[in-house]
Short mmCIF file of C-alpha atoms and ligand atoms in Angstrom, two decimals:
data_model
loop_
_atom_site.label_atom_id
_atom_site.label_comp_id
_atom_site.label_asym_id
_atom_site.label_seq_id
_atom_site.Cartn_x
_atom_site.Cartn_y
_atom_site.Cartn_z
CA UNK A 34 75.60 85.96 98.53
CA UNK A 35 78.16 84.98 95.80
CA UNK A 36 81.87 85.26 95.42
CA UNK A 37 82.07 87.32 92.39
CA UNK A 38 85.89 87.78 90.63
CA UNK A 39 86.09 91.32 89.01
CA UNK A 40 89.10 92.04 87.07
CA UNK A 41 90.01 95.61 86.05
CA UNK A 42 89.90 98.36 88.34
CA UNK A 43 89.64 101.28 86.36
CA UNK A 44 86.71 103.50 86.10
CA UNK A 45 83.85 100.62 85.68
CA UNK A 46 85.64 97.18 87.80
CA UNK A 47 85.94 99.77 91.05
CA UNK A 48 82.02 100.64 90.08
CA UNK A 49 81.17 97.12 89.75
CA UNK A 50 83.58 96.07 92.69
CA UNK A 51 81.85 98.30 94.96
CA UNK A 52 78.53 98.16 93.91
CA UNK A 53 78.36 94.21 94.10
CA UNK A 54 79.92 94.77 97.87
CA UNK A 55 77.27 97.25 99.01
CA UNK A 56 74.92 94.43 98.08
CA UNK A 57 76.24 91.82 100.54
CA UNK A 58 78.57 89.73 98.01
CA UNK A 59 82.28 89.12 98.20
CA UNK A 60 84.77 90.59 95.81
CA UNK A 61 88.08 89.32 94.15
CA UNK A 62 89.11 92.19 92.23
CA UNK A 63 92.48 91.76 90.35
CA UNK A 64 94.28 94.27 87.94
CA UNK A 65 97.34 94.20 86.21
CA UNK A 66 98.53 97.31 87.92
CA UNK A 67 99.16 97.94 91.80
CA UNK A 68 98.32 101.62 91.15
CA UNK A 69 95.11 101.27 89.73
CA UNK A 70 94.16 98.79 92.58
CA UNK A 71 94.78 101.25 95.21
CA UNK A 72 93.13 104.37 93.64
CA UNK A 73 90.00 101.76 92.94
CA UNK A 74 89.88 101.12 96.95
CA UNK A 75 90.71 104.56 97.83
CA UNK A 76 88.19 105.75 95.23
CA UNK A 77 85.58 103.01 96.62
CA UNK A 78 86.33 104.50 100.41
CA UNK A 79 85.55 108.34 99.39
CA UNK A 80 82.12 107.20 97.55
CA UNK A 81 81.10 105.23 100.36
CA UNK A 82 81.69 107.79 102.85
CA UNK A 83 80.35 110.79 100.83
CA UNK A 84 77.50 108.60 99.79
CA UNK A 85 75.04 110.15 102.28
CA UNK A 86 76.31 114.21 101.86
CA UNK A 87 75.36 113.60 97.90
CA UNK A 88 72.18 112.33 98.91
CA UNK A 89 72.80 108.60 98.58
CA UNK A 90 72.15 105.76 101.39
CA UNK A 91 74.57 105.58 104.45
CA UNK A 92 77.20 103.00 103.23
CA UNK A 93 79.57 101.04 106.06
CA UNK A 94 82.73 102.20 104.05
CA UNK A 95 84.52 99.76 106.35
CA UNK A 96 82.16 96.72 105.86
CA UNK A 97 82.42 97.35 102.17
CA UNK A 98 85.64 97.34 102.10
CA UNK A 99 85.93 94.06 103.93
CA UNK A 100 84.59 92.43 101.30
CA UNK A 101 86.56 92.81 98.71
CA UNK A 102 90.17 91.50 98.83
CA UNK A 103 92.58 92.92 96.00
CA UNK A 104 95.65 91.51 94.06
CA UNK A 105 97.79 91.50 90.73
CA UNK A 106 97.57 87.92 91.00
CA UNK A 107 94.31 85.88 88.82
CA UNK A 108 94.83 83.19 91.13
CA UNK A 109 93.04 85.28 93.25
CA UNK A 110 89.84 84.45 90.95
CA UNK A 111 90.07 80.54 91.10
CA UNK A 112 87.54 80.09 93.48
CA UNK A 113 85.33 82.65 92.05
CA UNK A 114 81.52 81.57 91.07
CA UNK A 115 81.05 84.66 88.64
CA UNK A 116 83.91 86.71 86.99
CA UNK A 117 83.28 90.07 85.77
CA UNK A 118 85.67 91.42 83.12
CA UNK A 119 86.45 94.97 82.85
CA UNK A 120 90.18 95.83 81.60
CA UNK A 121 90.85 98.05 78.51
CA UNK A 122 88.97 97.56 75.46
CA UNK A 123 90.99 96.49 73.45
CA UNK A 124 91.07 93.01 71.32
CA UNK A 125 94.64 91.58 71.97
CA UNK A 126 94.48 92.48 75.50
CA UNK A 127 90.94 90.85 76.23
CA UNK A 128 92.10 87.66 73.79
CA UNK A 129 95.07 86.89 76.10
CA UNK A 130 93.20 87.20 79.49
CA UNK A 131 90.88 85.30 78.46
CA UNK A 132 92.83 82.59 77.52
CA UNK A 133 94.68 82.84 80.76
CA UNK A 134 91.23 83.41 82.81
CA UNK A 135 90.15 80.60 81.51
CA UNK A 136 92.56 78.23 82.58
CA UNK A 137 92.40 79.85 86.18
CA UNK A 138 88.50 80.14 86.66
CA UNK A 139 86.63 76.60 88.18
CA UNK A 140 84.99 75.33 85.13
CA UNK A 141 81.68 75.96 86.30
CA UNK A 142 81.94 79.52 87.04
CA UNK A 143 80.02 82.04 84.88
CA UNK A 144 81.94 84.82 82.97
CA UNK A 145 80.57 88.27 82.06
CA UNK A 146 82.26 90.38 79.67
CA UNK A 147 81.74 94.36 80.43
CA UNK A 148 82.79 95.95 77.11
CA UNK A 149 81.19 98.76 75.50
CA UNK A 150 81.19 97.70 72.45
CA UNK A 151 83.06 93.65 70.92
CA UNK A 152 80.56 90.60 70.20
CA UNK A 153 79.43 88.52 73.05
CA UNK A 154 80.05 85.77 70.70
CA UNK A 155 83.64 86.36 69.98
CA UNK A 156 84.83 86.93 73.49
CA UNK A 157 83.10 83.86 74.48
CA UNK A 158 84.72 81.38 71.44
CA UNK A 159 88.18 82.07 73.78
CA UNK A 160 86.97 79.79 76.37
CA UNK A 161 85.84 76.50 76.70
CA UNK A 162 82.64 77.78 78.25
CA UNK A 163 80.75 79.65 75.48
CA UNK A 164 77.49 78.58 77.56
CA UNK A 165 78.31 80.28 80.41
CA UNK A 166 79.17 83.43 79.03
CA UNK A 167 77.37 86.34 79.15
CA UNK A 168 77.77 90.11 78.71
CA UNK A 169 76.64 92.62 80.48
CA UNK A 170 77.07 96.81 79.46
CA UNK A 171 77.18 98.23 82.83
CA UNK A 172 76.83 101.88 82.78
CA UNK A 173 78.81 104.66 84.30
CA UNK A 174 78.97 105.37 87.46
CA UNK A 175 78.24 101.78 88.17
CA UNK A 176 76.72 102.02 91.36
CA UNK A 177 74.57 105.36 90.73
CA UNK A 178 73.00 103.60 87.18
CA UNK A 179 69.89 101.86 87.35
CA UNK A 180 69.92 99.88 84.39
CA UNK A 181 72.06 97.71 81.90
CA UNK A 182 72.03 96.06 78.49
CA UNK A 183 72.01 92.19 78.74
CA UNK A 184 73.48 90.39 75.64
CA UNK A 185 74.02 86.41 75.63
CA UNK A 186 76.40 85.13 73.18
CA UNK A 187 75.20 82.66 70.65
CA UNK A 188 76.00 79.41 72.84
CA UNK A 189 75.29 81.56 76.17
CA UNK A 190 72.43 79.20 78.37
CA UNK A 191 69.33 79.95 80.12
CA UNK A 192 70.44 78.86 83.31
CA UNK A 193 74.12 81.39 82.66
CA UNK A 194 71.65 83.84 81.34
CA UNK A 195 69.65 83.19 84.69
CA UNK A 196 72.42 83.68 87.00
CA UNK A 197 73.57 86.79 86.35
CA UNK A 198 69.89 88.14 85.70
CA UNK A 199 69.60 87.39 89.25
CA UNK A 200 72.84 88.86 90.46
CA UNK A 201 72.16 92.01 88.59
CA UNK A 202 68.85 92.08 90.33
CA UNK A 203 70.55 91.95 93.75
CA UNK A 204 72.53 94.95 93.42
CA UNK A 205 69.62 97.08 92.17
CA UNK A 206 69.75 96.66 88.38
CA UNK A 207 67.50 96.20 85.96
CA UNK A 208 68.49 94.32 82.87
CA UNK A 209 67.35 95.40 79.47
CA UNK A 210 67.57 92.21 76.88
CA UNK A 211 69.41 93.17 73.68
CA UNK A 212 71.05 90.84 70.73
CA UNK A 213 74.60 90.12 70.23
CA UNK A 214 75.81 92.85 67.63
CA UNK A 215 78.66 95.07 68.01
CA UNK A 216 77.95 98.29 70.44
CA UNK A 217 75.04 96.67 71.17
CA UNK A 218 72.47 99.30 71.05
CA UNK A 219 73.59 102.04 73.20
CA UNK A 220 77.36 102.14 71.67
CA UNK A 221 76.09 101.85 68.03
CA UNK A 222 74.86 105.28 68.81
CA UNK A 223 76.40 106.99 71.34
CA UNK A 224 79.70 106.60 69.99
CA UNK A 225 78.75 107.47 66.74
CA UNK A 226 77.33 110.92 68.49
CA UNK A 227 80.59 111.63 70.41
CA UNK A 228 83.41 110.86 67.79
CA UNK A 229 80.61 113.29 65.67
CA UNK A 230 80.90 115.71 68.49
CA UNK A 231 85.14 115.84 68.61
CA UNK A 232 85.07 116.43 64.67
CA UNK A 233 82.92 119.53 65.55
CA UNK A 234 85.92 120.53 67.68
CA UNK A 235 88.61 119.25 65.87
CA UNK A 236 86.97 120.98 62.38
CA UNK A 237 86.77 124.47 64.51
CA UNK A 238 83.28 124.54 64.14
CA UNK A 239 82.57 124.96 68.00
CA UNK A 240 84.47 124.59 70.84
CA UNK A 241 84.08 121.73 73.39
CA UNK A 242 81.89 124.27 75.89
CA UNK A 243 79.47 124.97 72.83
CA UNK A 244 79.24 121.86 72.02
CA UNK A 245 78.14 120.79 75.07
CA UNK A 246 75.58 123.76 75.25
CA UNK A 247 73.55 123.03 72.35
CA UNK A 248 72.85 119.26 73.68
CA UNK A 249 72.08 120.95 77.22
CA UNK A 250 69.97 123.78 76.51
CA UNK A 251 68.29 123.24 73.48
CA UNK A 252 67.52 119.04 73.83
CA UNK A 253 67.45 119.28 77.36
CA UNK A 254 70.34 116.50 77.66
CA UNK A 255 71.73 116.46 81.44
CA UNK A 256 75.21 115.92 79.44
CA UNK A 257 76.64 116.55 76.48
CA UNK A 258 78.17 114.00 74.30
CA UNK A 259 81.73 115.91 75.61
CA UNK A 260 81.15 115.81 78.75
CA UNK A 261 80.08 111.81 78.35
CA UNK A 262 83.24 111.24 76.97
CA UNK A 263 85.49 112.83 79.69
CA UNK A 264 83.11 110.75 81.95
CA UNK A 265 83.74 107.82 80.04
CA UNK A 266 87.22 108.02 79.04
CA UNK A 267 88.27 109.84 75.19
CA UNK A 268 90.75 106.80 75.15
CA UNK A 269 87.92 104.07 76.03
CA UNK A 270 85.79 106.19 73.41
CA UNK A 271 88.91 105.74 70.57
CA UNK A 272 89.05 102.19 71.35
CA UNK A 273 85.48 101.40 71.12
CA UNK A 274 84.92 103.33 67.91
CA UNK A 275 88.01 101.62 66.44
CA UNK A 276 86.22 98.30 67.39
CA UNK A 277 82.88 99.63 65.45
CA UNK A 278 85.10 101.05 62.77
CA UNK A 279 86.96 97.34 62.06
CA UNK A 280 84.11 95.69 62.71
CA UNK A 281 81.43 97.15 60.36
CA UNK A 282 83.83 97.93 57.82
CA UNK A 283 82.35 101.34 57.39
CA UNK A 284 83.35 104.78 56.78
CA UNK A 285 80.84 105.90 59.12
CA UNK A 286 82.54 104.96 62.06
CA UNK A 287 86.31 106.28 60.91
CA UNK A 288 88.04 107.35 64.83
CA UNK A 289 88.45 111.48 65.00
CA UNK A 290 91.73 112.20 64.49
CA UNK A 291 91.51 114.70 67.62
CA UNK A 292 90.23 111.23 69.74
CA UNK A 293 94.04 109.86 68.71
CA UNK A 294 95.67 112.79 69.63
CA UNK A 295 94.26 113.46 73.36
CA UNK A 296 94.58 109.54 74.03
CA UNK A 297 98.04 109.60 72.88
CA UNK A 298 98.68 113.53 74.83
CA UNK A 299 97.04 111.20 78.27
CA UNK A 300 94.34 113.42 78.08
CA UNK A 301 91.74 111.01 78.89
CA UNK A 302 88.84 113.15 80.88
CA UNK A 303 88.19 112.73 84.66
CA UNK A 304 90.39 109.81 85.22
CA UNK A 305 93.69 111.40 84.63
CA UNK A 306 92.17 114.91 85.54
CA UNK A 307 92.00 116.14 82.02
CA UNK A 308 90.08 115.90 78.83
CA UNK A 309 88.14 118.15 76.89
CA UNK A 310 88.05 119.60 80.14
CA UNK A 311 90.28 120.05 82.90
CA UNK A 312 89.71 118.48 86.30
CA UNK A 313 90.77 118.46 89.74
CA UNK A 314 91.87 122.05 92.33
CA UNK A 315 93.18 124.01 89.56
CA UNK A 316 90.41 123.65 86.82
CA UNK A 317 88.44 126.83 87.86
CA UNK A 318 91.86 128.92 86.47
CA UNK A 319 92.25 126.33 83.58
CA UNK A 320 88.73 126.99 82.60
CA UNK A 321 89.33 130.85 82.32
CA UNK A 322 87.46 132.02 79.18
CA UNK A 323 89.49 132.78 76.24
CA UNK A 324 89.57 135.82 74.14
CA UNK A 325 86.88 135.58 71.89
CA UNK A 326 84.27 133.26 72.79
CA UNK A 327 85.50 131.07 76.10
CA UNK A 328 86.47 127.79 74.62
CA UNK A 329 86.95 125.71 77.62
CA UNK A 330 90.23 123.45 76.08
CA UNK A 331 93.15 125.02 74.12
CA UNK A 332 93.01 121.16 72.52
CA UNK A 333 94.79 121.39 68.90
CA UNK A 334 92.20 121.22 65.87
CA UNK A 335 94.68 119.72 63.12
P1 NAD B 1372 89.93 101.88 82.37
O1 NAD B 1372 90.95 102.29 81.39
O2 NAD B 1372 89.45 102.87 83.37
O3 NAD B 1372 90.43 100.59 83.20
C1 NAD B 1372 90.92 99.44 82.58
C2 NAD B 1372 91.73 98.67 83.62
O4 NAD B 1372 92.06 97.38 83.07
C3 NAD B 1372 93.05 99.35 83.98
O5 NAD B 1372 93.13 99.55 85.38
C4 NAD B 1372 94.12 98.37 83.48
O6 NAD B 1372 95.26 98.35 84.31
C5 NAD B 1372 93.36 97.06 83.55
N1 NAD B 1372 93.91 96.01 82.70
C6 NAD B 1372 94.27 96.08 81.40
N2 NAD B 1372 94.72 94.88 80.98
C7 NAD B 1372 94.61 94.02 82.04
C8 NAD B 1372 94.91 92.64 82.22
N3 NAD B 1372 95.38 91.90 81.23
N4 NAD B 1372 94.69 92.11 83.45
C9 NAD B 1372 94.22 92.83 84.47
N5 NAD B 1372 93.91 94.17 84.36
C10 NAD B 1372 94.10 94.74 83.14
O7 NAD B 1372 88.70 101.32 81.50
P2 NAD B 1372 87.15 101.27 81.92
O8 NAD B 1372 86.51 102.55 81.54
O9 NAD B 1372 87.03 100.76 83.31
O10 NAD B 1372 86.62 100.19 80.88
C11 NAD B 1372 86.71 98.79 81.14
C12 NAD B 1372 85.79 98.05 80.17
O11 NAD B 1372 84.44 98.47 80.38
C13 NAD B 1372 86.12 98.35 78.70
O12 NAD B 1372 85.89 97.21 77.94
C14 NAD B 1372 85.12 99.45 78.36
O13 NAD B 1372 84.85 99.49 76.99
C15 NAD B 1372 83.91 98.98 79.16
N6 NAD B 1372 82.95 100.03 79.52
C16 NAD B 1372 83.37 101.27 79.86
C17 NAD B 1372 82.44 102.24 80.21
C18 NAD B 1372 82.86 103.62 80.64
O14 NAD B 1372 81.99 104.50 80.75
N7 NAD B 1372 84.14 103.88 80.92
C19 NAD B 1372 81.06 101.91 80.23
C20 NAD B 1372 80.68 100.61 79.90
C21 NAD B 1372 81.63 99.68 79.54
#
């Protein structure tokens, strides 16, 4: 059993939070925001107890639960032996936790940095413990995902490397070894494929629903790359193709204009009940085909 710090609980630290909990380890989970806290333990409740109708295990919501204590406060972390990072991906913000993390966090601790797509390397030169650094690309829905990418930084150890091989191991993941680049592997394409996908929409080529369609039915995808990004987040899929596009330097990667506008509208997919699609008791009427083909989202294309 470890004591394992997770901070951030949006869509992926409530994953991780409950995940490492169903597998017998205690939980510090901190956020910034009270709100986000609570809808991570409510959120953490419902899965547990509708594990076994969706044709999960039987989860103990309650003895889940009681493992994990919540707080605003990182001094909740201190005594932490791993620390899990998953807030918004986004530079600044990472840089100054970081720099206050470290100060918090016992010196031997481990960090992991969950981010879909900035250098190991970089996050780790904020600390005074590039060696135990690691990242880790957990997938979404954390606890449903069998696998992850593993990336050490340059300085990153055996032994750090070690440690949270192992932990990953005891909550039922498998860890696939990649090198430190940015977006890793799965990012450098994925997001490449959905900010591709919202310029069909945004151009008028297809609408979201179509989209979607030609990844289902003729590649046999379960998703399609619209879909992934309501799952995801559109604003976690801005920032992380902003992060490719500054990074790389390359045209390639330039953010879809229609990306900007739904993160700035709040129109960031599941989370906040509406993205390309709409979510939550009224989306059957929202999804009402439209004259003239059935787009699914009256999004704006310009
Ligand atoms: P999210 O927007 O759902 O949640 C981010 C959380 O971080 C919010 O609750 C916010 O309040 C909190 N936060 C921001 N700054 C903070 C700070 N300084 N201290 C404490 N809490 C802070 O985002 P997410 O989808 O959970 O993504 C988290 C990280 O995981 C990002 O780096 C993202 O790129 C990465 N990631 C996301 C996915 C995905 O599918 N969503 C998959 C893999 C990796």
């Amino acid at each position: 059993m470890t004591h394992v710090g997770v901070v951030g609980a949006g869509v992926m630290g409530a994953g991780v939070a409950q995940n490492l909990a169903h597998s017998g380890h205690t939980v510090a989970l901190v956020d910034r925001d009270s709100d986000a806290i609570k809808q991570a333990l409510s959120g953490i409740e419902t899965n547990c107890r509708m594990s076994r109708l969706l044709g999960g295990p039987e989860i103990d919501a309650e003895e889940v639960l009681g493992r994990i204590r919540a707080d605003t406060d990182l001094l909740l972390l201190e005594d932490a032996e791993v620390v899990i990072e998953n807030i918004t991906e986004n530079w600044q913000l990472k840089r100054a936790l970081y720099l206050e993390l470290d100060a918090v966090v016992r010196l031997d601790a481990v960090f992991v940095a969950n981010t879909s797509a900035i250098p190991i390397t970089r996050l780790a030169s904020l600390t005074r413990r590039p060696r135990q650094f690691v990242g880790v690309h957990f997938m979404n829905p954390v606890p449903m995902k069998p696998a992850v990418e593993l990336i050490p930084g340059h300085h990153t150890s055996p032994e750090a490397l070690e440690t949270v091989r192992e932990l990953l191991g005891s909550m039922g993941k498998k860890a696939i070894d990649v090198n430190d680049a940015c977006g890793f592997v799965s990012n450098r394409v994925l997001m490449l494929t959905v900010n591709e996908a919202a310029y069909l929409v945004h151009e008028g080529v297809a609408d979201a629903k179509t989209v979607d369609e030609v990844f289902r039915s003729c590649f046999g995808h379960p998703m399609g790359p619209l879909e992934t990004a309501d799952l995801i987040g559109v604003d976690t899929i801005l920032y992380s193709i902003e992060v490719l596009h500054e990074h790389f330097a390359d045209s390639k990667y330039r953010p879809c204009p229609l990306l900007k506008h739904m993160t700035d509208a709040g129109l960031h997919g599941r989370k906040s009940g509406e993205g390309f699609y709409p979510y939550g008791p009224s989306a059957t009427e929202r999804t009402a085909p439209a004259a003239g083909g059935g787009a699914v989202r009256s999004v704006p294309v310009n």
